[in-house]
Amino acid sequence: MKVAIGYQVHNSENIALSLRQHLDNGYNFIVAPLVHPRVKKFVPYSDVFLGGSERSKLVVYIPKRDYNLKNNCSLIESEFNYANHIGVNTMLIDCPDNRVALKNLSDIINRQFVSSSEHFNEHQAPSVCIKVPLIPYKSYSSKWRDDEPDVDYDESWEKWNFIRMITQSHPKLFVALELNGDPIDPERIERWFGEPIVMALLSTSSFLTNSSKYPVLSKAYQQLIQKLNFKLAGNFSFVINGNNLHGHLKHYLQYINHLKSTDLFEDKISKFCLGYEDVLQIPLQPLKDNLDSLVYEVFETDDIKYQQYELAIYKAMKKIDKTDMYVILLFIPSFLSMINFLNCITNRFNSVAMVVGAGRGPLVEKALKAAEQSKKYVTIYAVEKNVNAIVTLDVLRDLRWGGNAGLSNGVVQIINEDMRYWAAPRKADLVISELLGSFGDNELSPECLDGIWNYVTKETINIPRSYSSYMCPVQSHKLYSQLLIDKKINNNPYDYGYVVHVRNAYLIDDPQKVFTFVHDDLTKPPNERDNSRAKTMTFRSKLKTVCHGFVGYFDCCLYDDIYLSIVPSTQNANMFSWFPIYFPFQVPFNVDPNDEIVIHLTRNVGNNSVWYEWTVQQPTPSKIHNLKGKHYSISLH
């Protein structure tokens, strides 16, 4: 957990002194206004001239105001300009209650973003954090009243979403979420986890007092913070505000630091994926490009995946039935005939496994181990087109796999060929591959396995046996706003699929199965197969939300009851070889509770490439994204 902790100073005429005092107490930054809350004209505190290192530790706070009033509009514009002038990185603005005031504030913020972009100093403009309460204040106060008013639990989110829409999901717009009252229902909390929260505000009154008179948080708050840390990958800050109620302000800091050090905030996958959270990446194209050694190395460290493969290979080898050679030997009349017969039957009675797309050999290792466990002797053909990976395979064959003589449980042959065009000397009993992508078929596993039809039989076992893609609509300001930055380089960033370690996102509905490929019989030639697919999916929203695209997953049956999955409800724990895939919509759209979201997705196969096209049919029809694979396609060559 790498969060920073700040303290909110509501009124200090000497900001520099206040900052140093709180830094001495252990806080990382302060939140403070530039002007006195009651002033009507912009007259900044005299001592706001901070050093370079100090400026990054000041967040400018702008309290709640009525932006129906022209004076308040002028005041915040002056604060924006002055904050930019003195080099402040972040501004925290308390969201107004009035709808018209909200519109005026949104327009002011949008003008600031547009102005900084036009003057080519967008990177220097301060980020804007909108302060909204987790629980609407009306709800928080109603529990103390007999006449409970009607409470709109979506009010805070709707205000934030209104500003977001006006500013077109600007990448410098963020949420500062005030953790007030008892946590609301889980679904609404999940929706907040799809927003760009960079600050979590905790009032000193939210802390309980333990037997030692120190501040602590309730179990409900601890669980909320744990989930917040996971969804935001630790990329947020705490802000403590309010009067000191527990002896010393540093006690709140010490308690949060204690939480940061507990196992409650550890997660194994984060260690392997650190730095990749919510970062958009173009998917690999293994047929077009040779993977480098580092990519192989990362994939090979996934113990869970290879444990599942080893178990599946073991079960498949136990299933392969070969005639008992020792009974037949009784009928051999001479020693010479016996030698000839032994040479002849070697091909017939040894199991033949073909690891296609062998990479640097992890599945070869698993096949040899499975052969030993199942008391089989196996001939393994490791087929790999990457000439650089072949070098590693040759070394492993000599040093670990017994060279030409092989091991007691098998021998390995290295083949530097594209699996689709290799003229195999024998038929395979078992074909093993790891050609799956984040969406199952998006790295062209179907097309690759179609090409091995001439060295399999109807009895050949294929691992994996089958795989399916899944998808669901997603709300993720963070994923979508990155495309606004990419658009300056790529004019069509919305027509691509992106591999991404999804964290800061809200799944609007449960994932549904899309396309399935089954490899029970691989003997049909490619010209008799059709790997194109099309499906229309209907989802339903539980809450008001905004849809930024859809996220894709896959699961696969390796063999029998051995599965791999990255689908959230069935995923293998601690497996990290695959991140989900994100397909954006160019124009995000608002969704009301119980609205149907209808998405049409096609998988298209051409002579040279495979590509996806996607479109929204309801509630707001969209263009066909990536029409004819113009921008994003997966090469077959």
XYZ file of C-alpha atoms in Angstrom:
637
model
C 0.000 0.000 0.000
C 1.759 3.139 -1.208
C -0.799 5.849 -0.352
C 0.171 9.277 0.945
C -1.572 10.927 3.912
C -2.440 14.622 4.139
C -4.219 16.923 6.535
C -6.807 19.554 5.651
C -6.138 23.011 7.098
C -9.294 25.109 6.901
C -7.809 28.496 7.625
C -4.156 29.452 7.904
C -2.714 32.822 7.071
C 0.781 31.326 7.000
C 0.532 28.357 4.639
C 4.274 27.739 4.570
C 4.450 27.487 8.372
C 1.369 25.253 8.527
C 2.826 22.957 5.854
C 6.118 22.568 7.733
C 4.351 21.852 11.017
C 2.282 19.041 9.502
C 5.267 17.637 7.607
C 7.104 17.500 10.937
C 4.178 15.475 12.351
C 4.630 12.953 9.564
C 1.974 14.035 7.064
C 2.945 14.055 3.388
C 1.007 17.146 2.320
C -1.677 19.610 3.390
C -4.941 20.769 1.815
C -5.473 24.503 2.356
C -7.332 27.460 0.780
C -5.498 30.304 -0.926
C -7.911 32.897 0.462
C -10.008 33.329 3.589
C -13.358 31.513 3.190
C -15.396 34.691 3.691
C -13.648 36.988 1.218
C -15.466 38.083 -1.913
C -12.416 39.259 -3.832
C -9.265 37.386 -4.597
C -6.708 38.468 -2.011
C -4.388 35.504 -1.399
C -2.713 34.875 1.925
C 0.544 36.792 2.061
C 2.770 33.769 2.582
C 1.919 31.460 -0.299
C 5.322 31.623 -1.929
C 6.667 28.132 -1.400
C 9.838 26.462 -2.545
C 9.803 23.971 -5.402
C 9.659 20.890 -3.208
C 6.995 22.489 -0.993
C 4.647 23.400 -3.843
C 4.131 19.720 -4.646
C 2.960 19.221 -1.034
C 0.171 21.788 -1.188
C -3.312 21.003 -2.494
C -5.372 24.157 -2.970
C -8.814 23.824 -1.389
C -11.837 25.712 -2.702
C -14.817 25.483 -0.330
C -18.430 25.058 -1.367
C -19.808 28.209 -3.007
C -22.842 29.348 -4.927
C -21.662 29.745 -8.511
C -24.918 31.440 -9.453
C -23.158 34.497 -8.091
C -20.834 36.262 -10.497
C -18.378 37.179 -7.726
C -17.849 33.522 -6.863
C -17.259 32.647 -10.512
C -14.659 35.395 -10.793
C -13.060 34.304 -7.514
C -12.520 30.689 -8.557
C -11.153 31.747 -11.939
C -8.608 33.920 -10.103
C -7.736 30.996 -7.839
C -7.208 28.764 -10.866
C -4.928 31.294 -12.506
C -2.936 31.962 -9.350
C -2.543 28.269 -8.526
C -1.230 27.732 -12.037
C 1.079 30.713 -11.615
C 2.694 29.461 -8.395
C 2.999 25.905 -9.739
C 0.452 24.026 -7.615
C -0.275 20.536 -8.979
C -3.744 19.851 -7.549
C -6.922 21.723 -6.658
C -9.681 20.266 -4.479
C -13.109 21.801 -5.158
C -16.115 21.168 -2.932
C -19.029 20.279 -5.203
C -21.970 22.753 -5.019
C -25.535 21.617 -4.303
C -27.468 23.808 -6.715
C -27.903 22.439 -10.254
C -27.286 25.777 -11.966
C -24.241 26.417 -9.794
C -23.003 22.952 -10.745
C -23.372 23.803 -14.443
C -21.507 27.087 -14.005
C -18.675 25.380 -12.117
C -18.447 22.685 -14.792
C -18.145 25.324 -17.504
C -15.388 27.128 -15.577
C -13.402 23.903 -15.134
C -13.886 22.987 -18.780
C -12.659 26.395 -19.918
C -9.538 25.956 -17.783
C -8.843 22.566 -19.410
C -9.471 23.877 -22.929
C -7.342 26.977 -22.336
C -4.370 24.991 -21.053
C -4.624 22.624 -24.028
C -4.749 25.476 -26.535
C -1.662 27.084 -25.007
C 0.302 23.804 -25.116
C 0.910 23.800 -21.364
C -1.677 21.172 -20.438
C 0.911 19.176 -18.506
C 1.513 22.223 -16.282
C -2.156 22.931 -15.495
C -3.296 21.702 -12.058
C -5.418 18.599 -11.764
C -8.947 19.153 -10.457
C -10.446 16.934 -7.750
C -14.180 17.209 -7.142
C -15.098 16.629 -3.502
C -18.317 14.631 -3.122
C -19.658 12.667 -0.134
C -20.062 8.900 -0.299
C -23.404 9.345 1.507
C -25.522 12.389 0.552
C -25.573 14.785 3.504
C -29.368 14.655 3.530
C -29.208 10.906 4.141
C -26.515 11.236 6.772
C -28.613 13.694 8.811
C -31.948 11.915 8.303
C -31.189 9.132 10.765
C -31.361 11.692 13.588
C -34.784 12.911 12.440
C -38.268 11.436 12.824
C -39.494 12.826 9.487
C -37.041 11.082 7.152
C -36.904 12.977 3.843
C -36.739 11.230 0.504
C -33.070 10.514 -0.087
C -31.488 10.148 -3.501
C -28.530 7.859 -2.875
C -27.277 8.551 -6.399
C -27.101 12.319 -5.835
C -23.355 12.514 -5.191
C -22.495 10.301 -8.139
C -24.853 12.200 -10.465
C -23.197 15.512 -9.587
C -19.779 14.085 -10.334
C -21.031 12.495 -13.556
C -22.530 15.811 -14.674
C -19.157 17.555 -14.318
C -17.437 14.614 -16.044
C -19.771 14.819 -19.052
C -19.368 18.595 -19.408
C -15.574 18.261 -19.318
C -15.669 15.251 -21.691
C -13.960 12.850 -19.288
C -10.834 14.977 -19.159
C -7.793 13.006 -17.936
C -7.002 15.709 -15.339
C -10.419 15.475 -13.658
C -10.597 13.308 -10.524
C -12.757 12.450 -7.513
C -12.072 13.255 -3.874
C -14.488 10.938 -2.064
C -15.557 11.888 1.442
C -15.989 8.694 3.474
C -18.882 9.806 5.679
C -21.578 7.895 7.512
C -22.144 4.153 7.307
C -21.052 2.584 3.996
C -23.949 2.370 1.532
C -25.048 -0.723 -0.367
C -22.225 -2.687 -2.055
C -23.374 -2.017 -5.634
C -23.160 1.762 -5.242
C -19.724 1.418 -3.651
C -18.626 -0.729 -6.601
C -19.775 2.028 -8.949
C -17.504 4.503 -7.172
C -14.636 2.079 -7.779
C -15.098 2.754 -11.487
C -14.304 6.422 -10.951
C -10.882 8.144 -10.812
C -10.670 8.503 -7.038
C -7.369 10.053 -5.992
C -8.316 11.168 -2.487
C -10.277 9.544 0.321
C -11.346 12.129 2.917
C -11.751 10.930 6.509
C -13.143 13.147 9.241
C -11.630 12.775 12.699
C -15.199 12.183 13.913
C -15.320 8.983 11.812
C -12.732 7.378 14.090
C -13.733 5.346 17.124
C -11.725 5.395 20.359
C -10.139 2.162 21.522
C -9.394 1.133 25.116
C -6.047 2.936 24.958
C -7.746 6.188 23.890
C -6.301 6.001 20.379
C -8.302 6.466 17.159
C -9.374 3.383 15.191
C -11.797 2.748 12.350
C -14.728 0.363 12.425
C -14.533 -3.001 10.633
C -16.886 -1.645 7.970
C -14.534 1.239 7.244
C -11.504 -1.036 7.263
C -13.139 -3.297 4.679
C -14.100 -0.300 2.570
C -10.525 1.020 2.651
C -9.157 -2.446 1.852
C -11.349 -2.642 -1.262
C -10.518 0.950 -2.184
C -6.812 0.196 -1.994
C -7.198 -2.909 -4.175
C -9.349 -1.251 -6.843
C -7.100 1.812 -7.025
C -3.890 -0.246 -6.726
C -2.758 2.043 -3.919
C -2.731 5.077 -6.226
C -4.638 7.454 -3.975
C -4.164 9.583 -0.852
C -5.927 9.902 2.469
C -6.879 13.359 3.715
C -7.652 13.719 7.441
C -9.896 16.658 8.293
C -11.654 17.970 11.366
C -10.698 18.877 14.906
C -8.232 16.834 16.920
C -10.319 14.448 19.064
C -7.649 11.959 20.125
C -4.778 13.749 21.866
C -2.593 14.541 18.849
C -3.150 14.829 15.115
C -0.306 12.416 14.425
C -2.326 9.582 16.010
C -4.629 9.501 12.968
C -1.593 9.305 10.732
C -0.086 6.522 12.818
C -3.266 4.476 12.621
C -3.487 4.745 8.820
C 0.181 3.797 8.572
C -0.579 0.790 10.770
C -3.301 -0.292 8.338
C -0.883 0.123 5.457
C 1.510 -2.332 7.081
C -1.029 -5.114 7.690
C -1.620 -8.211 5.573
C -5.111 -6.886 4.976
C -3.699 -4.847 2.087
C -1.423 -7.466 0.535
C -2.284 -9.335 -2.619
C 0.032 -11.699 -4.481
C -1.070 -10.778 -7.986
C -0.213 -7.119 -7.355
C 3.432 -8.038 -6.805
C 3.702 -9.511 -10.289
C 1.588 -6.832 -11.975
C 2.898 -3.782 -10.146
C 2.914 -0.785 -12.448
C 0.560 -2.329 -15.021
C -2.699 -1.512 -13.227
C -5.150 0.156 -15.642
C -2.393 0.709 -18.238
C -3.618 0.145 -21.803
C -1.403 -2.095 -23.942
C -1.763 -3.263 -27.536
C -2.155 -7.088 -27.526
C 0.669 -9.353 -28.686
C 0.718 -10.648 -32.244
C 2.691 -13.918 -31.931
C 2.202 -14.937 -35.574
C 3.458 -11.615 -36.893
C 6.148 -10.878 -34.305
C 8.655 -13.052 -32.476
C 8.340 -12.642 -28.707
C 11.461 -11.536 -26.879
C 13.054 -13.423 -24.020
C 11.675 -11.103 -21.322
C 8.080 -11.781 -22.402
C 8.683 -15.531 -22.276
C 10.318 -15.165 -18.878
C 7.336 -13.317 -17.382
C 4.853 -15.906 -18.650
C 6.997 -18.791 -17.396
C 6.814 -17.564 -13.793
C 3.068 -18.281 -13.629
C 3.097 -21.409 -11.457
C -0.681 -21.768 -11.323
C -1.051 -21.955 -15.100
C 1.651 -24.586 -15.527
C 0.404 -26.649 -12.586
C -2.939 -26.891 -14.356
C -1.245 -27.801 -17.640
C 0.830 -30.522 -15.973
C -2.251 -32.063 -14.390
C -4.149 -31.949 -17.699
C -1.232 -33.571 -19.590
C -0.949 -36.277 -16.930
C -4.654 -37.111 -17.220
C -4.447 -37.167 -21.025
C -1.408 -39.469 -21.005
C -3.175 -41.865 -18.650
C -6.038 -41.910 -21.144
C -3.834 -42.775 -24.144
C -4.001 -46.567 -24.556
C -1.164 -48.426 -26.320
C -1.113 -52.179 -26.949
C 1.144 -54.035 -24.510
C 4.346 -54.658 -26.498
C 5.619 -57.449 -24.251
C 2.884 -59.904 -25.273
C 3.696 -59.421 -28.958
C 7.422 -60.085 -28.383
C 6.652 -63.718 -27.585
C 6.117 -64.350 -31.275
C 9.508 -63.019 -32.520
C 11.533 -66.018 -33.915
C 15.076 -64.621 -33.910
C 17.342 -61.983 -32.341
C 17.725 -60.095 -35.668
C 14.002 -60.059 -36.179
C 13.612 -58.810 -32.638
C 15.907 -55.821 -33.320
C 14.039 -54.940 -36.499
C 10.757 -55.393 -34.732
C 11.781 -53.176 -31.834
C 12.795 -50.414 -34.243
C 9.495 -50.814 -36.036
C 7.278 -50.741 -32.988
C 9.008 -47.767 -31.395
C 6.865 -45.438 -33.484
C 3.772 -47.503 -32.762
C 3.904 -48.037 -29.015
C 5.509 -44.834 -27.737
C 3.157 -41.930 -27.057
C 3.743 -38.996 -29.377
C 3.176 -35.489 -27.967
C 3.546 -32.349 -30.045
C 4.050 -29.072 -28.218
C 3.132 -26.514 -30.881
C 4.296 -22.981 -30.197
C 6.788 -24.337 -27.663
C 8.425 -20.989 -26.818
C 11.311 -21.640 -24.434
C 9.982 -25.036 -23.411
C 7.876 -24.798 -20.218
C 5.230 -27.156 -21.625
C 7.940 -29.570 -22.753
C 9.095 -29.732 -19.130
C 5.540 -30.370 -17.952
C 5.006 -33.079 -20.566
C 8.159 -34.905 -19.448
C 7.082 -34.712 -15.801
C 3.590 -35.947 -16.659
C 5.092 -38.850 -18.638
C 7.190 -39.842 -15.637
C 4.188 -39.661 -13.291
C 1.993 -41.693 -15.655
C 4.808 -44.228 -16.335
C 4.765 -43.488 -20.069
C 7.582 -43.108 -22.537
C 6.869 -40.167 -24.801
C 8.425 -38.704 -27.915
C 7.935 -34.943 -27.789
C 8.165 -32.725 -30.846
C 8.707 -29.120 -29.730
C 7.569 -27.005 -32.699
C 8.522 -23.325 -32.612
C 8.882 -20.727 -35.400
C 10.893 -18.188 -33.357
C 14.544 -18.818 -34.284
C 15.726 -17.108 -31.106
C 13.631 -19.372 -28.892
C 15.011 -22.373 -30.808
C 18.475 -21.525 -29.446
C 17.135 -21.893 -25.897
C 15.298 -25.116 -26.761
C 18.461 -26.659 -28.242
C 20.421 -25.842 -25.093
C 17.715 -27.282 -22.849
C 17.553 -30.436 -24.951
C 21.269 -31.036 -24.493
C 21.550 -30.023 -20.846
C 18.253 -31.143 -19.306
C 16.326 -33.352 -21.689
C 18.954 -35.998 -22.454
C 20.014 -34.893 -25.938
C 19.685 -37.531 -28.680
C 19.445 -40.379 -26.176
C 16.643 -38.745 -24.246
C 15.591 -39.523 -20.676
C 14.037 -42.594 -19.124
C 10.592 -41.102 -19.659
C 11.013 -39.651 -23.162
C 12.987 -37.950 -25.880
C 12.603 -34.435 -27.276
C 12.948 -33.358 -30.907
C 13.276 -29.633 -31.699
C 11.498 -28.417 -34.845
C 12.044 -24.884 -36.159
C 8.856 -24.544 -38.208
C 5.522 -22.758 -38.308
C 3.127 -25.378 -36.910
C 0.673 -24.742 -39.753
C 3.104 -25.727 -42.495
C 5.199 -28.418 -40.842
C 5.309 -31.839 -42.571
C 5.277 -34.036 -39.462
C 6.885 -37.509 -39.684
C 4.257 -39.063 -37.414
C 0.713 -38.637 -36.185
C 0.236 -37.123 -32.748
C -1.464 -38.805 -29.811
C -1.431 -35.543 -27.910
C -1.172 -31.907 -29.050
C -0.332 -29.288 -26.420
C -0.367 -25.526 -26.937
C -0.611 -22.230 -25.065
C -1.855 -19.967 -27.832
C -4.678 -18.251 -25.953
C -5.014 -14.506 -25.584
C -6.970 -12.324 -23.193
C -10.162 -12.866 -25.201
C -9.434 -16.548 -25.798
C -9.184 -16.520 -29.591
C -7.631 -13.089 -30.064
C -4.085 -14.449 -30.599
C -5.424 -16.762 -33.326
C -5.378 -20.088 -31.538
C -8.208 -21.395 -33.802
C -6.329 -20.526 -36.986
C -3.076 -22.002 -35.674
C -4.663 -25.280 -34.609
C -6.559 -25.563 -37.898
C -3.140 -25.841 -39.543
C -2.139 -29.082 -37.770
C -4.850 -31.193 -39.425
C -2.339 -33.309 -41.399
C -0.580 -34.735 -38.321
C -3.516 -35.601 -36.090
C -6.160 -38.324 -36.034
C -9.728 -38.361 -34.730
C -8.342 -39.905 -31.522
C -5.722 -37.181 -30.943
C -6.235 -35.367 -27.670
C -5.828 -31.605 -27.831
C -4.884 -29.485 -24.822
C -6.725 -27.154 -24.515
C -9.864 -28.986 -25.552
C -12.033 -25.841 -25.785
C -12.203 -22.178 -24.810
C -14.814 -19.430 -24.656
C -14.696 -15.654 -24.592
C -16.812 -13.554 -22.219
C -17.702 -9.875 -22.099
C -19.581 -7.299 -20.029
C -20.104 -3.510 -20.217
C -17.822 -1.443 -18.030
C -17.674 1.975 -16.399
C -14.085 3.146 -16.136
C -13.252 6.816 -16.418
C -9.575 5.977 -16.021
C -9.406 3.581 -18.980
C -11.434 5.841 -21.237
C -9.618 9.079 -20.353
C -6.295 7.538 -21.401
C -7.643 7.375 -24.951
C -8.046 11.163 -24.948
C -4.286 11.384 -24.412
C -3.585 8.701 -27.026
C -5.789 10.561 -29.499
C -3.086 13.203 -29.889
C -0.880 10.484 -31.407
C -3.448 8.055 -32.791
C -6.553 9.553 -34.382
C -8.549 6.345 -33.917
C -7.794 5.003 -30.423
C -11.412 3.875 -30.004
C -11.067 1.241 -32.756
C -8.573 -0.945 -30.882
C -8.737 -3.648 -28.279
C -6.363 -3.134 -25.337
C -4.925 -5.645 -22.912
C -5.180 -4.112 -19.459
C -4.872 -5.171 -15.828
C -8.313 -3.819 -14.931
C -8.611 -2.421 -11.414
C -10.232 1.031 -11.398
C -13.481 -0.127 -13.033
C -17.112 -1.045 -12.355
C -18.639 -4.010 -14.176
C -22.162 -2.898 -15.042
C -23.466 -6.460 -15.372
C -22.110 -9.996 -15.061
C -19.957 -11.281 -17.953
C -21.738 -13.420 -20.558
C -20.291 -16.058 -22.865
C -19.593 -14.853 -26.412
C -17.657 -17.185 -28.760
C -16.659 -20.808 -28.149
C -14.095 -22.924 -30.026
C -13.938 -26.703 -29.510
C -10.978 -28.827 -30.658
C -12.235 -32.391 -30.291
C -11.531 -33.240 -33.932
C -8.726 -31.400 -35.717
C -8.633 -33.586 -38.849
C -10.641 -31.209 -41.038
C -8.458 -29.029 -43.307
C -8.676 -25.249 -42.826
C -10.742 -24.701 -45.967
C -13.535 -26.748 -44.378
C -13.645 -24.627 -41.225
C -15.140 -21.227 -40.502
C -13.771 -19.319 -37.531
C -15.860 -16.206 -38.106
C -18.425 -15.488 -35.407
C -21.165 -12.968 -34.567
C -23.258 -12.443 -31.473
C -25.624 -9.878 -30.016
C -25.467 -9.589 -26.223
C -28.040 -7.983 -23.928
C -27.022 -6.670 -20.510
C -28.978 -4.837 -17.843
C -27.792 -2.068 -15.549
C -28.564 -2.210 -11.839
C -27.873 1.501 -11.217
C -27.470 4.803 -12.959
C -24.070 4.632 -14.576
C -22.091 5.548 -17.657
C -20.768 2.950 -20.087
C -17.242 3.431 -21.459
C -16.950 0.164 -23.405
C -16.788 -3.507 -22.562
C -14.246 -5.792 -20.944
C -13.434 -9.246 -22.299
C -12.266 -12.426 -20.552
C -11.925 -16.118 -21.369
C -12.034 -19.527 -19.796
C -10.789 -22.809 -21.197
C -11.053 -26.527 -20.561
C -7.555 -27.939 -20.797
C -8.685 -31.537 -20.439
C -11.380 -33.400 -18.529
C -12.113 -31.286 -15.416
C -8.960 -29.129 -15.544
C -9.723 -25.478 -16.330
C -8.076 -22.090 -16.693
C -10.129 -18.928 -16.281
C -9.740 -15.167 -15.972
C -13.520 -14.636 -15.733
C -14.015 -12.859 -12.367
C -16.490 -15.420 -10.984
C -14.358 -18.485 -11.855
C -10.801 -17.193 -12.203
C -7.838 -19.222 -10.996
C -6.499 -17.556 -7.872
C -3.044 -15.960 -8.213
C -2.778 -16.626 -11.955
C -1.418 -13.598 -13.833
C -0.471 -14.699 -17.367
C -3.454 -12.929 -18.906
C -4.979 -9.528 -18.294
C -8.520 -8.806 -19.570
C -9.088 -7.004 -22.867
C -10.878 -3.638 -23.138
C -12.888 -2.532 -26.176
C -13.863 1.161 -25.838
C -16.851 3.046 -27.170
C -15.968 6.311 -28.845
C -18.903 8.100 -27.189
C -19.715 7.022 -23.612
C -23.410 6.961 -22.780
C -25.487 7.301 -19.622
C -27.523 4.323 -18.473
C -30.513 4.323 -16.140
C -31.439 1.526 -13.722
C -32.833 -1.549 -15.546
C -31.859 -0.143 -18.941
C -30.863 -2.755 -21.487
C -27.417 -2.407 -23.051
C -27.327 -4.282 -26.363
C -23.911 -4.828 -27.942
C -23.203 -6.572 -31.256
C -19.759 -8.135 -31.706
C -18.334 -9.936 -34.740
C -15.127 -11.915 -35.307
C -14.130 -11.560 -38.951
C -11.617 -13.687 -40.865
C -9.910 -12.463 -44.033
C -7.078 -13.795 -46.171
C -4.404 -11.936 -44.247
C -5.883 -11.069 -40.873
C -8.599 -11.515 -38.275
C -10.394 -8.577 -36.672
C -13.293 -7.647 -34.390
C -16.056 -5.132 -35.037
C -18.351 -3.881 -32.283
C -21.319 -1.567 -31.995
C -23.922 -0.458 -29.450
C -27.546 -1.025 -30.499
C -29.242 0.111 -27.251
C -29.789 2.418 -25.434
C -27.791 4.807 -27.612
C -26.784 3.438 -31.045
C -23.129 3.892 -31.931
C -20.974 3.659 -35.015
C -19.445 0.306 -35.977
C -16.044 0.404 -34.329
C -13.059 -0.899 -36.318
C -15.102 -1.388 -39.494
C -13.402 -3.886 -41.852
C -10.452 -4.052 -39.467
C -9.168 -0.742 -40.783
C -7.313 0.159 -37.591
C -6.918 -2.988 -35.484
C -6.417 -6.482 -36.872
C -4.447 -9.612 -35.961
C -2.108 -10.718 -38.731
C -2.187 -14.292 -40.030
C 1.357 -14.039 -41.401
